[in-house]
Amino acid sequence: MSPSIASLPVDQVASLRRQFDLLDTDEDGHISPVHLTNVLRSIDLHITDTEMDEVMAKTDVDGDGIITFEDFVEAFRTSRREELAKADHERQANLRQTFQIFDRRNFGTISPKDIWNVMRSLGKNIPLEDIEDIVAEIDQDGDSRISYSEFVQCVFADDE
């Protein structure tokens, strides 16, 4: 068993094996481009030669012209990593947008007054002193403001 496969949970390997076996209808242990094209056409998914070349480039990890189970698993892992990277990028973009809601003057920090103004615009009347106390708990460098890195650490404090 390859290290790529061995590092996955057993149930995930079993699921991937079932998916691979559905595509490997002649049970020869690999999937050729012609074979994959025929399988896709049998379920009314018509694929051009160019599209098949792209699929093979992404899936045929060792470049031997066929998709083995090991190639199939590695393609799955690569796809999963790309999905996670995209989700991480979206999460970071959302964090940045949220930070900018409070940092309306684009100073790169959030003051207690910035938070107070946003809360007031939302109809929440929180005493400035209470907000100052909250900022003091989050503020790590003692400048009485929340930097972006302090904001991120605060958001993910429960994850640690």
mmCIF file with all atom_site columns, C-alpha atoms in Angstrom:
data_model
loop_
_atom_site.group_PDB
_atom_site.id
_atom_site.type_symbol
_atom_site.label_atom_id
_atom_site.label_alt_id
_atom_site.label_comp_id
_atom_site.label_asym_id
_atom_site.label_entity_id
_atom_site.label_seq_id
_atom_site.pdbx_PDB_ins_code
_atom_site.Cartn_x
_atom_site.Cartn_y
_atom_site.Cartn_z
_atom_site.occupancy
_atom_site.B_iso_or_equiv
_atom_site.pdbx_formal_charge
_atom_site.auth_seq_id
_atom_site.auth_comp_id
_atom_site.auth_asym_id
_atom_site.auth_atom_id
_atom_site.pdbx_PDB_model_num
ATOM 1   C CA . MET A 1 1   ? 0.000   0.000  0.000   1.00 0.00 ? 1   MET A CA 1
ATOM 2   C CA . SER A 1 2   ? 1.417   3.377  -0.993  1.00 0.00 ? 2   SER A CA 1
ATOM 3   C CA . PRO A 1 3   ? 2.081   6.002  1.713   1.00 0.00 ? 3   PRO A CA 1
ATOM 4   C CA . SER A 1 4   ? -0.588  8.193  0.114   1.00 0.00 ? 4   SER A CA 1
ATOM 5   C CA . ILE A 1 5   ? -3.208  5.503  0.637   1.00 0.00 ? 5   ILE A CA 1
ATOM 6   C CA . ALA A 1 6   ? -1.919  4.386  4.043   1.00 0.00 ? 6   ALA A CA 1
ATOM 7   C CA . SER A 1 7   ? -2.315  7.909  5.422   1.00 0.00 ? 7   SER A CA 1
ATOM 8   C CA . LEU A 1 8   ? -6.076  7.954  4.766   1.00 0.00 ? 8   LEU A CA 1
ATOM 9   C CA . PRO A 1 9   ? -8.739  6.559  7.097   1.00 0.00 ? 9   PRO A CA 1
ATOM 10  C CA . VAL A 1 10  ? -9.748  2.993  6.209   1.00 0.00 ? 10  VAL A CA 1
ATOM 11  C CA . ASP A 1 11  ? -13.366 3.942  5.472   1.00 0.00 ? 11  ASP A CA 1
ATOM 12  C CA . GLN A 1 12  ? -12.237 6.670  3.077   1.00 0.00 ? 12  GLN A CA 1
ATOM 13  C CA . VAL A 1 13  ? -9.947  4.253  1.227   1.00 0.00 ? 13  VAL A CA 1
ATOM 14  C CA . ALA A 1 14  ? -12.837 1.781  0.968   1.00 0.00 ? 14  ALA A CA 1
ATOM 15  C CA . SER A 1 15  ? -15.101 4.498  -0.428  1.00 0.00 ? 15  SER A CA 1
ATOM 16  C CA . LEU A 1 16  ? -12.473 5.551  -2.964  1.00 0.00 ? 16  LEU A CA 1
ATOM 17  C CA . ARG A 1 17  ? -11.947 1.897  -3.940  1.00 0.00 ? 17  ARG A CA 1
ATOM 18  C CA . ARG A 1 18  ? -15.688 1.494  -4.614  1.00 0.00 ? 18  ARG A CA 1
ATOM 19  C CA . GLN A 1 19  ? -15.680 4.632  -6.770  1.00 0.00 ? 19  GLN A CA 1
ATOM 20  C CA . PHE A 1 20  ? -12.597 3.459  -8.659  1.00 0.00 ? 20  PHE A CA 1
ATOM 21  C CA . ASP A 1 21  ? -14.109 0.010  -9.202  1.00 0.00 ? 21  ASP A CA 1
ATOM 22  C CA . LEU A 1 22  ? -17.247 1.572  -10.694 1.00 0.00 ? 22  LEU A CA 1
ATOM 23  C CA . LEU A 1 23  ? -15.055 3.207  -13.336 1.00 0.00 ? 23  LEU A CA 1
ATOM 24  C CA . ASP A 1 24  ? -12.830 0.149  -13.832 1.00 0.00 ? 24  ASP A CA 1
ATOM 25  C CA . THR A 1 25  ? -15.604 -1.922 -15.401 1.00 0.00 ? 25  THR A CA 1
ATOM 26  C CA . ASP A 1 26  ? -13.230 -4.405 -17.049 1.00 0.00 ? 26  ASP A CA 1
ATOM 27  C CA . GLU A 1 27  ? -11.553 -4.955 -13.661 1.00 0.00 ? 27  GLU A CA 1
ATOM 28  C CA . ASP A 1 28  ? -8.002  -4.721 -15.005 1.00 0.00 ? 28  ASP A CA 1
ATOM 29  C CA . GLY A 1 29  ? -6.830  -2.448 -12.176 1.00 0.00 ? 29  GLY A CA 1
ATOM 30  C CA . HIS A 1 30  ? -6.542  0.732  -14.190 1.00 0.00 ? 30  HIS A CA 1
ATOM 31  C CA . ILE A 1 31  ? -8.601  3.185  -16.210 1.00 0.00 ? 31  ILE A CA 1
ATOM 32  C CA . SER A 1 32  ? -7.450  4.295  -19.647 1.00 0.00 ? 32  SER A CA 1
ATOM 33  C CA . PRO A 1 33  ? -8.577  7.537  -21.312 1.00 0.00 ? 33  PRO A CA 1
ATOM 34  C CA . VAL A 1 34  ? -10.622 5.552  -23.844 1.00 0.00 ? 34  VAL A CA 1
ATOM 35  C CA . HIS A 1 35  ? -12.208 3.490  -21.098 1.00 0.00 ? 35  HIS A CA 1
ATOM 36  C CA . LEU A 1 36  ? -13.044 6.575  -19.023 1.00 0.00 ? 36  LEU A CA 1
ATOM 37  C CA . THR A 1 37  ? -14.497 8.339  -22.069 1.00 0.00 ? 37  THR A CA 1
ATOM 38  C CA . ASN A 1 38  ? -16.745 5.333  -22.747 1.00 0.00 ? 38  ASN A CA 1
ATOM 39  C CA . VAL A 1 39  ? -17.900 5.163  -19.120 1.00 0.00 ? 39  VAL A CA 1
ATOM 40  C CA . LEU A 1 40  ? -18.719 8.880  -19.123 1.00 0.00 ? 40  LEU A CA 1
ATOM 41  C CA . ARG A 1 41  ? -20.589 8.613  -22.421 1.00 0.00 ? 41  ARG A CA 1
ATOM 42  C CA . SER A 1 42  ? -22.605 5.693  -21.052 1.00 0.00 ? 42  SER A CA 1
ATOM 43  C CA . ILE A 1 43  ? -24.036 8.087  -18.471 1.00 0.00 ? 43  ILE A CA 1
ATOM 44  C CA . ASP A 1 44  ? -24.563 10.845 -21.067 1.00 0.00 ? 44  ASP A CA 1
ATOM 45  C CA . LEU A 1 45  ? -21.505 12.893 -20.098 1.00 0.00 ? 45  LEU A CA 1
ATOM 46  C CA . HIS A 1 46  ? -19.797 13.699 -23.360 1.00 0.00 ? 46  HIS A CA 1
ATOM 47  C CA . ILE A 1 47  ? -16.218 14.828 -23.005 1.00 0.00 ? 47  ILE A CA 1
ATOM 48  C CA . THR A 1 48  ? -13.934 16.266 -25.668 1.00 0.00 ? 48  THR A CA 1
ATOM 49  C CA . ASP A 1 49  ? -10.404 15.021 -26.265 1.00 0.00 ? 49  ASP A CA 1
ATOM 50  C CA . THR A 1 50  ? -9.083  18.274 -24.791 1.00 0.00 ? 50  THR A CA 1
ATOM 51  C CA . GLU A 1 51  ? -11.195 17.813 -21.661 1.00 0.00 ? 51  GLU A CA 1
ATOM 52  C CA . MET A 1 52  ? -9.984  14.215 -21.371 1.00 0.00 ? 52  MET A CA 1
ATOM 53  C CA . ASP A 1 53  ? -6.388  15.409 -21.676 1.00 0.00 ? 53  ASP A CA 1
ATOM 54  C CA . GLU A 1 54  ? -7.047  17.809 -18.780 1.00 0.00 ? 54  GLU A CA 1
ATOM 55  C CA . VAL A 1 55  ? -8.598  15.040 -16.673 1.00 0.00 ? 55  VAL A CA 1
ATOM 56  C CA . MET A 1 56  ? -5.650  12.763 -17.383 1.00 0.00 ? 56  MET A CA 1
ATOM 57  C CA . ALA A 1 57  ? -3.130  15.511 -16.597 1.00 0.00 ? 57  ALA A CA 1
ATOM 58  C CA . LYS A 1 58  ? -4.751  15.989 -13.187 1.00 0.00 ? 58  LYS A CA 1
ATOM 59  C CA . THR A 1 59  ? -5.393  12.326 -12.438 1.00 0.00 ? 59  THR A CA 1
ATOM 60  C CA . ASP A 1 60  ? -2.559  10.329 -14.032 1.00 0.00 ? 60  ASP A CA 1
ATOM 61  C CA . VAL A 1 61  ? -0.015  11.282 -11.389 1.00 0.00 ? 61  VAL A CA 1
ATOM 62  C CA . ASP A 1 62  ? 2.845   9.141  -12.685 1.00 0.00 ? 62  ASP A CA 1
ATOM 63  C CA . GLY A 1 63  ? 2.231   10.054 -16.344 1.00 0.00 ? 63  GLY A CA 1
ATOM 64  C CA . ASP A 1 64  ? 2.008   6.492  -17.647 1.00 0.00 ? 64  ASP A CA 1
ATOM 65  C CA . GLY A 1 65  ? -1.196  7.139  -19.612 1.00 0.00 ? 65  GLY A CA 1
ATOM 66  C CA . ILE A 1 66  ? -3.518  5.203  -17.304 1.00 0.00 ? 66  ILE A CA 1
ATOM 67  C CA . ILE A 1 67  ? -5.186  5.910  -13.988 1.00 0.00 ? 67  ILE A CA 1
ATOM 68  C CA . THR A 1 68  ? -4.265  3.407  -11.303 1.00 0.00 ? 68  THR A CA 1
ATOM 69  C CA . PHE A 1 69  ? -5.935  3.268  -7.924  1.00 0.00 ? 69  PHE A CA 1
ATOM 70  C CA . GLU A 1 70  ? -2.903  5.053  -6.471  1.00 0.00 ? 70  GLU A CA 1
ATOM 71  C CA . ASP A 1 71  ? -3.291  7.826  -9.089  1.00 0.00 ? 71  ASP A CA 1
ATOM 72  C CA . PHE A 1 72  ? -7.004  8.027  -8.284  1.00 0.00 ? 72  PHE A CA 1
ATOM 73  C CA . VAL A 1 73  ? -6.316  8.413  -4.546  1.00 0.00 ? 73  VAL A CA 1
ATOM 74  C CA . GLU A 1 74  ? -3.595  11.016 -5.097  1.00 0.00 ? 74  GLU A CA 1
ATOM 75  C CA . ALA A 1 75  ? -5.902  13.011 -7.404  1.00 0.00 ? 75  ALA A CA 1
ATOM 76  C CA . PHE A 1 76  ? -8.552  12.907 -4.671  1.00 0.00 ? 76  PHE A CA 1
ATOM 77  C CA . ARG A 1 77  ? -6.032  14.135 -2.088  1.00 0.00 ? 77  ARG A CA 1
ATOM 78  C CA . THR A 1 78  ? -4.871  16.943 -4.395  1.00 0.00 ? 78  THR A CA 1
ATOM 79  C CA . SER A 1 79  ? -8.460  17.972 -5.067  1.00 0.00 ? 79  SER A CA 1
ATOM 80  C CA . ARG A 1 80  ? -9.199  17.951 -1.343  1.00 0.00 ? 80  ARG A CA 1
ATOM 81  C CA . ARG A 1 81  ? -6.142  20.116 -0.600  1.00 0.00 ? 81  ARG A CA 1
ATOM 82  C CA . GLU A 1 82  ? -7.271  22.594 -3.273  1.00 0.00 ? 82  GLU A CA 1
ATOM 83  C CA . GLU A 1 83  ? -10.763 22.714 -1.740  1.00 0.00 ? 83  GLU A CA 1
ATOM 84  C CA . LEU A 1 84  ? -9.308  23.351 1.706   1.00 0.00 ? 84  LEU A CA 1
ATOM 85  C CA . ALA A 1 85  ? -7.004  26.071 0.368   1.00 0.00 ? 85  ALA A CA 1
ATOM 86  C CA . LYS A 1 86  ? -9.958  27.755 -1.342  1.00 0.00 ? 86  LYS A CA 1
ATOM 87  C CA . ALA A 1 87  ? -12.042 27.561 1.844   1.00 0.00 ? 87  ALA A CA 1
ATOM 88  C CA . ASP A 1 88  ? -9.136  29.016 3.829   1.00 0.00 ? 88  ASP A CA 1
ATOM 89  C CA . HIS A 1 89  ? -8.793  31.860 1.328   1.00 0.00 ? 89  HIS A CA 1
ATOM 90  C CA . GLU A 1 90  ? -12.534 32.599 1.568   1.00 0.00 ? 90  GLU A CA 1
ATOM 91  C CA . ARG A 1 91  ? -12.372 32.523 5.362   1.00 0.00 ? 91  ARG A CA 1
ATOM 92  C CA . GLN A 1 92  ? -9.474  34.984 5.360   1.00 0.00 ? 92  GLN A CA 1
ATOM 93  C CA . ALA A 1 93  ? -11.347 37.273 2.953   1.00 0.00 ? 93  ALA A CA 1
ATOM 94  C CA . ASN A 1 94  ? -14.401 37.171 5.239   1.00 0.00 ? 94  ASN A CA 1
ATOM 95  C CA . LEU A 1 95  ? -12.245 37.996 8.259   1.00 0.00 ? 95  LEU A CA 1
ATOM 96  C CA . ARG A 1 96  ? -10.677 40.933 6.428   1.00 0.00 ? 96  ARG A CA 1
ATOM 97  C CA . GLN A 1 97  ? -14.123 42.236 5.406   1.00 0.00 ? 97  GLN A CA 1
ATOM 98  C CA . THR A 1 98  ? -15.402 41.922 8.971   1.00 0.00 ? 98  THR A CA 1
ATOM 99  C CA . PHE A 1 99  ? -12.351 43.756 10.302  1.00 0.00 ? 99  PHE A CA 1
ATOM 100 C CA . GLN A 1 100 ? -12.921 46.538 7.774   1.00 0.00 ? 100 GLN A CA 1
ATOM 101 C CA . ILE A 1 101 ? -16.490 47.023 8.992   1.00 0.00 ? 101 ILE A CA 1
ATOM 102 C CA . PHE A 1 102 ? -14.994 48.278 12.253  1.00 0.00 ? 102 PHE A CA 1
ATOM 103 C CA . ASP A 1 103 ? -11.875 49.903 10.734  1.00 0.00 ? 103 ASP A CA 1
ATOM 104 C CA . ARG A 1 104 ? -13.870 52.395 8.648   1.00 0.00 ? 104 ARG A CA 1
ATOM 105 C CA . ARG A 1 105 ? -11.009 54.907 8.489   1.00 0.00 ? 105 ARG A CA 1
ATOM 106 C CA . ASN A 1 106 ? -8.569  52.259 7.217   1.00 0.00 ? 106 ASN A CA 1
ATOM 107 C CA . PHE A 1 107 ? -6.002  52.821 9.964   1.00 0.00 ? 107 PHE A CA 1
ATOM 108 C CA . GLY A 1 108 ? -5.307  49.085 10.239  1.00 0.00 ? 108 GLY A CA 1
ATOM 109 C CA . THR A 1 109 ? -6.542  49.014 13.822  1.00 0.00 ? 109 THR A CA 1
ATOM 110 C CA . ILE A 1 110 ? -9.871  49.149 15.615  1.00 0.00 ? 110 ILE A CA 1
ATOM 111 C CA . SER A 1 111 ? -10.357 51.553 18.496  1.00 0.00 ? 111 SER A CA 1
ATOM 112 C CA . PRO A 1 112 ? -13.001 51.266 21.200  1.00 0.00 ? 112 PRO A CA 1
ATOM 113 C CA . LYS A 1 113 ? -14.717 54.259 19.574  1.00 0.00 ? 113 LYS A CA 1
ATOM 114 C CA . ASP A 1 114 ? -14.795 52.414 16.209  1.00 0.00 ? 114 ASP A CA 1
ATOM 115 C CA . ILE A 1 115 ? -16.599 49.491 17.841  1.00 0.00 ? 115 ILE A CA 1
ATOM 116 C CA . TRP A 1 116 ? -18.910 51.840 19.723  1.00 0.00 ? 116 TRP A CA 1
ATOM 117 C CA . ASN A 1 117 ? -19.867 53.605 16.454  1.00 0.00 ? 117 ASN A CA 1
ATOM 118 C CA . VAL A 1 118 ? -20.642 50.322 14.669  1.00 0.00 ? 118 VAL A CA 1
ATOM 119 C CA . MET A 1 119 ? -22.664 49.020 17.595  1.00 0.00 ? 119 MET A CA 1
ATOM 120 C CA . ARG A 1 120 ? -24.578 52.295 17.770  1.00 0.00 ? 120 ARG A CA 1
ATOM 121 C CA . SER A 1 121 ? -25.353 52.087 14.034  1.00 0.00 ? 121 SER A CA 1
ATOM 122 C CA . LEU A 1 122 ? -26.802 48.625 14.733  1.00 0.00 ? 122 LEU A CA 1
ATOM 123 C CA . GLY A 1 123 ? -29.040 50.040 17.446  1.00 0.00 ? 123 GLY A CA 1
ATOM 124 C CA . LYS A 1 124 ? -26.950 48.693 20.326  1.00 0.00 ? 124 LYS A CA 1
ATOM 125 C CA . ASN A 1 125 ? -26.183 51.173 23.071  1.00 0.00 ? 125 ASN A CA 1
ATOM 126 C CA . ILE A 1 126 ? -23.162 49.694 24.823  1.00 0.00 ? 126 ILE A CA 1
ATOM 127 C CA . PRO A 1 127 ? -21.280 52.014 27.178  1.00 0.00 ? 127 PRO A CA 1
ATOM 128 C CA . LEU A 1 128 ? -17.896 53.033 25.765  1.00 0.00 ? 128 LEU A CA 1
ATOM 129 C CA . GLU A 1 129 ? -16.255 51.983 29.034  1.00 0.00 ? 129 GLU A CA 1
ATOM 130 C CA . ASP A 1 130 ? -17.477 48.399 28.545  1.00 0.00 ? 130 ASP A CA 1
ATOM 131 C CA . ILE A 1 131 ? -16.073 48.359 25.024  1.00 0.00 ? 131 ILE A CA 1
ATOM 132 C CA . GLU A 1 132 ? -12.768 49.736 26.310  1.00 0.00 ? 132 GLU A CA 1
ATOM 133 C CA . ASP A 1 133 ? -12.625 46.836 28.788  1.00 0.00 ? 133 ASP A CA 1
ATOM 134 C CA . ILE A 1 134 ? -13.226 44.323 25.989  1.00 0.00 ? 134 ILE A CA 1
ATOM 135 C CA . VAL A 1 135 ? -10.561 45.933 23.799  1.00 0.00 ? 135 VAL A CA 1
ATOM 136 C CA . ALA A 1 136 ? -8.111  45.840 26.719  1.00 0.00 ? 136 ALA A CA 1
ATOM 137 C CA . GLU A 1 137 ? -8.618  42.063 26.974  1.00 0.00 ? 137 GLU A CA 1
ATOM 138 C CA . ILE A 1 138 ? -7.944  41.551 23.256  1.00 0.00 ? 138 ILE A CA 1
ATOM 139 C CA . ASP A 1 139 ? -5.143  44.114 22.903  1.00 0.00 ? 139 ASP A CA 1
ATOM 140 C CA . GLN A 1 140 ? -1.776  42.396 23.261  1.00 0.00 ? 140 GLN A CA 1
ATOM 141 C CA . ASP A 1 141 ? 0.634   45.247 22.566  1.00 0.00 ? 141 ASP A CA 1
ATOM 142 C CA . GLY A 1 142 ? -0.909  47.784 24.944  1.00 0.00 ? 142 GLY A CA 1
ATOM 143 C CA . ASP A 1 143 ? -1.843  50.416 22.352  1.00 0.00 ? 143 ASP A CA 1
ATOM 144 C CA . SER A 1 144 ? -5.556  50.333 23.352  1.00 0.00 ? 144 SER A CA 1
ATOM 145 C CA . ARG A 1 145 ? -6.469  49.280 19.813  1.00 0.00 ? 145 ARG A CA 1
ATOM 146 C CA . ILE A 1 146 ? -7.090  45.949 18.083  1.00 0.00 ? 146 ILE A CA 1
ATOM 147 C CA . SER A 1 147 ? -4.753  45.170 15.196  1.00 0.00 ? 147 SER A CA 1
ATOM 148 C CA . TYR A 1 148 ? -5.755  42.725 12.469  1.00 0.00 ? 148 TYR A CA 1
ATOM 149 C CA . SER A 1 149 ? -3.555  39.981 13.941  1.00 0.00 ? 149 SER A CA 1
ATOM 150 C CA . GLU A 1 150 ? -5.085  40.545 17.395  1.00 0.00 ? 150 GLU A CA 1
ATOM 151 C CA . PHE A 1 151 ? -8.536  40.419 15.787  1.00 0.00 ? 151 PHE A CA 1
ATOM 152 C CA . VAL A 1 152 ? -7.761  37.086 14.087  1.00 0.00 ? 152 VAL A CA 1
ATOM 153 C CA . GLN A 1 153 ? -6.364  35.628 17.315  1.00 0.00 ? 153 GLN A CA 1
ATOM 154 C CA . CYS A 1 154 ? -9.498  36.720 19.156  1.00 0.00 ? 154 CYS A CA 1
ATOM 155 C CA . VAL A 1 155 ? -11.796 35.156 16.549  1.00 0.00 ? 155 VAL A CA 1
ATOM 156 C CA . PHE A 1 156 ? -9.978  31.815 16.720  1.00 0.00 ? 156 PHE A CA 1
ATOM 157 C CA . ALA A 1 157 ? -9.241  31.815 20.466  1.00 0.00 ? 157 ALA A CA 1
ATOM 158 C CA . ASP A 1 158 ? -11.809 29.060 21.108  1.00 0.00 ? 158 ASP A CA 1
ATOM 159 C CA . ASP A 1 159 ? -10.299 26.858 18.369  1.00 0.00 ? 159 ASP A CA 1
ATOM 160 C CA . GLU A 1 160 ? -7.057  26.388 20.284  1.00 0.00 ? 160 GLU A CA 1
#
